[in-house]
Amino acid sequence: MPDDKTISPPKLEARAFLIAEPKGSLQAFANVTIPDVGTVKNFRVMKSEKGLFVANPSQSDGKGGYRDTFVPATPAAYAAVQSTVLEACKDAKMQALEKPLSGQLKSGKEQ
């Protein structure tokens, strides 16, 4: 099997859904599309002391914890997801300045 350096991640597309009035660290949700493959929904863009980061989609494990439902296969794929989602958030913020509340969620739950 080839190593990380010989595999380039596929081109990704993302759409971000900003939280209009963030409460806590959740800033946005995002969906990532891998063209001709599929879409992974419900990435979360979180704010921390070190800046924004992208949290993988997850679901409850029934024991009070959560399990990721998407895990990138390589560090390059992880970096591609992070940069694509953060760029989509940046674009969504620019669009929001042009059209206030357009494409934004009013609460922390995706509609």
PDB file of C-alpha atoms in Angstrom:
ATOM      1  CA  MET A   1       0.000   0.000   0.000  1.00  0.00           C
ATOM      2  CA  PRO A   2       1.384   3.470  -0.878  1.00  0.00           C
ATOM      3  CA  ASP A   3       2.378   5.783   1.959  1.00  0.00           C
ATOM      4  CA  ASP A   4       0.888   9.230   2.770  1.00  0.00           C
ATOM      5  CA  LYS A   5       3.301  11.029   0.488  1.00  0.00           C
ATOM      6  CA  THR A   6       2.155   9.268  -2.687  1.00  0.00           C
ATOM      7  CA  ILE A   7      -1.596   9.544  -2.113  1.00  0.00           C
ATOM      8  CA  SER A   8      -3.146  12.926  -2.716  1.00  0.00           C
ATOM      9  CA  PRO A   9      -6.564  13.501  -1.189  1.00  0.00           C
ATOM     10  CA  PRO A  10      -9.436  14.090  -3.634  1.00  0.00           C
ATOM     11  CA  LYS A  11     -10.649  17.614  -4.285  1.00  0.00           C
ATOM     12  CA  LEU A  12     -13.251  18.431  -1.662  1.00  0.00           C
ATOM     13  CA  GLU A  13     -16.160  20.848  -1.649  1.00  0.00           C
ATOM     14  CA  ALA A  14     -17.780  22.207   1.510  1.00  0.00           C
ATOM     15  CA  ARG A  15     -20.815  24.217   2.479  1.00  0.00           C
ATOM     16  CA  ALA A  16     -20.907  25.973   5.836  1.00  0.00           C
ATOM     17  CA  PHE A  17     -23.973  26.946   7.842  1.00  0.00           C
ATOM     18  CA  LEU A  18     -23.063  29.715  10.281  1.00  0.00           C
ATOM     19  CA  ILE A  19     -24.667  30.050  13.691  1.00  0.00           C
ATOM     20  CA  ALA A  20     -26.143  33.576  13.686  1.00  0.00           C
ATOM     21  CA  GLU A  21     -25.668  34.091  17.414  1.00  0.00           C
ATOM     22  CA  PRO A  22     -23.143  31.534  18.685  1.00  0.00           C
ATOM     23  CA  LYS A  23     -23.487  30.496  22.309  1.00  0.00           C
ATOM     24  CA  GLY A  24     -20.464  28.575  23.498  1.00  0.00           C
ATOM     25  CA  SER A  25     -17.816  27.242  21.172  1.00  0.00           C
ATOM     26  CA  LEU A  26     -19.990  26.022  18.251  1.00  0.00           C
ATOM     27  CA  GLN A  27     -19.652  28.489  15.371  1.00  0.00           C
ATOM     28  CA  ALA A  28     -21.038  26.580  12.361  1.00  0.00           C
ATOM     29  CA  PHE A  29     -21.994  23.265  10.846  1.00  0.00           C
ATOM     30  CA  ALA A  30     -20.569  22.105   7.527  1.00  0.00           C
ATOM     31  CA  ASN A  31     -21.109  19.397   4.946  1.00  0.00           C
ATOM     32  CA  VAL A  32     -18.194  18.085   2.882  1.00  0.00           C
ATOM     33  CA  THR A  33     -18.724  16.623  -0.578  1.00  0.00           C
ATOM     34  CA  ILE A  34     -16.237  14.323  -2.257  1.00  0.00           C
ATOM     35  CA  PRO A  35     -17.178  14.677  -5.948  1.00  0.00           C
ATOM     36  CA  ASP A  36     -18.457  11.459  -7.522  1.00  0.00           C
ATOM     37  CA  VAL A  37     -18.307   9.732  -4.103  1.00  0.00           C
ATOM     38  CA  GLY A  38     -20.688  11.287  -1.579  1.00  0.00           C
ATOM     39  CA  THR A  39     -21.307  13.854   1.140  1.00  0.00           C
ATOM     40  CA  VAL A  40     -20.371  13.721   4.809  1.00  0.00           C
ATOM     41  CA  LYS A  41     -22.694  15.885   6.892  1.00  0.00           C
ATOM     42  CA  ASN A  42     -22.531  17.597  10.264  1.00  0.00           C
ATOM     43  CA  PHE A  43     -18.922  18.627  10.711  1.00  0.00           C
ATOM     44  CA  ARG A  44     -18.825  21.198  13.498  1.00  0.00           C
ATOM     45  CA  VAL A  45     -16.684  24.326  13.428  1.00  0.00           C
ATOM     46  CA  MET A  46     -15.620  25.058  16.974  1.00  0.00           C
ATOM     47  CA  LYS A  47     -13.881  28.038  18.557  1.00  0.00           C
ATOM     48  CA  SER A  48     -11.087  27.419  21.044  1.00  0.00           C
ATOM     49  CA  GLU A  49      -8.346  29.458  22.689  1.00  0.00           C
ATOM     50  CA  LYS A  50      -6.096  28.491  19.749  1.00  0.00           C
ATOM     51  CA  GLY A  51      -8.637  29.536  17.097  1.00  0.00           C
ATOM     52  CA  LEU A  52     -11.156  27.691  14.943  1.00  0.00           C
ATOM     53  CA  PHE A  53     -10.982  23.957  14.333  1.00  0.00           C
ATOM     54  CA  VAL A  54     -13.187  21.388  12.643  1.00  0.00           C
ATOM     55  CA  ALA A  55     -14.701  18.583  14.720  1.00  0.00           C
ATOM     56  CA  ASN A  56     -15.658  15.372  12.928  1.00  0.00           C
ATOM     57  CA  PRO A  57     -19.316  14.366  12.782  1.00  0.00           C
ATOM     58  CA  SER A  58     -20.246  12.116  15.682  1.00  0.00           C
ATOM     59  CA  GLN A  59     -23.166  10.312  17.279  1.00  0.00           C
ATOM     60  CA  SER A  60     -24.020   9.212  20.775  1.00  0.00           C
ATOM     61  CA  ASP A  61     -22.677   5.809  21.780  1.00  0.00           C
ATOM     62  CA  GLY A  62     -25.560   5.280  24.215  1.00  0.00           C
ATOM     63  CA  LYS A  63     -23.178   5.337  27.189  1.00  0.00           C
ATOM     64  CA  GLY A  64     -22.933   9.099  27.637  1.00  0.00           C
ATOM     65  CA  GLY A  65     -20.115   9.535  25.132  1.00  0.00           C
ATOM     66  CA  TYR A  66     -19.787  10.203  21.436  1.00  0.00           C
ATOM     67  CA  ARG A  67     -18.068   8.367  18.590  1.00  0.00           C
ATOM     68  CA  ASP A  68     -16.798   9.932  15.378  1.00  0.00           C
ATOM     69  CA  THR A  69     -18.771   8.805  12.336  1.00  0.00           C
ATOM     70  CA  PHE A  70     -16.064   9.998   9.938  1.00  0.00           C
ATOM     71  CA  VAL A  71     -12.330   9.566  10.341  1.00  0.00           C
ATOM     72  CA  PRO A  72      -9.916  10.750   7.629  1.00  0.00           C
ATOM     73  CA  ALA A  73      -7.632   7.959   6.442  1.00  0.00           C
ATOM     74  CA  THR A  74      -4.419  10.005   6.292  1.00  0.00           C
ATOM     75  CA  PRO A  75      -2.991  13.192   7.787  1.00  0.00           C
ATOM     76  CA  ALA A  76      -3.221  14.767   4.313  1.00  0.00           C
ATOM     77  CA  ALA A  77      -6.933  13.926   4.115  1.00  0.00           C
ATOM     78  CA  TYR A  78      -7.444  15.377   7.612  1.00  0.00           C
ATOM     79  CA  ALA A  79      -5.672  18.600   6.585  1.00  0.00           C
ATOM     80  CA  ALA A  80      -7.729  18.784   3.377  1.00  0.00           C
ATOM     81  CA  VAL A  81     -11.004  18.489   5.307  1.00  0.00           C
ATOM     82  CA  GLN A  82      -9.899  21.105   7.850  1.00  0.00           C
ATOM     83  CA  SER A  83      -8.796  23.649   5.249  1.00  0.00           C
ATOM     84  CA  THR A  84     -11.814  23.084   2.974  1.00  0.00           C
ATOM     85  CA  VAL A  85     -14.330  23.510   5.820  1.00  0.00           C
ATOM     86  CA  LEU A  86     -12.578  26.566   7.274  1.00  0.00           C
ATOM     87  CA  GLU A  87     -12.449  28.153   3.804  1.00  0.00           C
ATOM     88  CA  ALA A  88     -16.193  27.485   3.389  1.00  0.00           C
ATOM     89  CA  CYS A  89     -16.804  29.214   6.740  1.00  0.00           C
ATOM     90  CA  LYS A  90     -14.759  32.194   5.598  1.00  0.00           C
ATOM     91  CA  ASP A  91     -16.806  32.363   2.372  1.00  0.00           C
ATOM     92  CA  ALA A  92     -20.078  32.042   4.311  1.00  0.00           C
ATOM     93  CA  LYS A  93     -19.040  34.901   6.595  1.00  0.00           C
ATOM     94  CA  MET A  94     -18.307  37.094   3.574  1.00  0.00           C
ATOM     95  CA  GLN A  95     -21.699  36.247   2.073  1.00  0.00           C
ATOM     96  CA  ALA A  96     -23.390  36.931   5.413  1.00  0.00           C
ATOM     97  CA  LEU A  97     -21.952  40.431   5.397  1.00  0.00           C
ATOM     98  CA  GLU A  98     -23.580  40.964   2.014  1.00  0.00           C
ATOM     99  CA  LYS A  99     -26.920  39.366   2.975  1.00  0.00           C
ATOM    100  CA  PRO A 100     -27.450  39.440   6.767  1.00  0.00           C
ATOM    101  CA  LEU A 101     -28.769  36.156   8.221  1.00  0.00           C
ATOM    102  CA  SER A 102     -28.781  34.484   4.798  1.00  0.00           C
ATOM    103  CA  GLY A 103     -27.555  30.915   5.161  1.00  0.00           C
ATOM    104  CA  GLN A 104     -27.172  31.213   8.928  1.00  0.00           C
ATOM    105  CA  LEU A 105     -28.771  29.063  11.589  1.00  0.00           C
ATOM    106  CA  LYS A 106     -30.569  30.891  14.363  1.00  0.00           C
ATOM    107  CA  SER A 107     -29.658  28.319  17.007  1.00  0.00           C
ATOM    108  CA  GLY A 108     -27.065  25.625  17.531  1.00  0.00           C
ATOM    109  CA  LYS A 109     -29.150  22.946  15.766  1.00  0.00           C
ATOM    110  CA  GLU A 110     -29.141  22.308  12.050  1.00  0.00           C
ATOM    111  CA  GLN A 111     -32.579  22.756  10.505  1.00  0.00           C
TER     112      GLN A 111
END
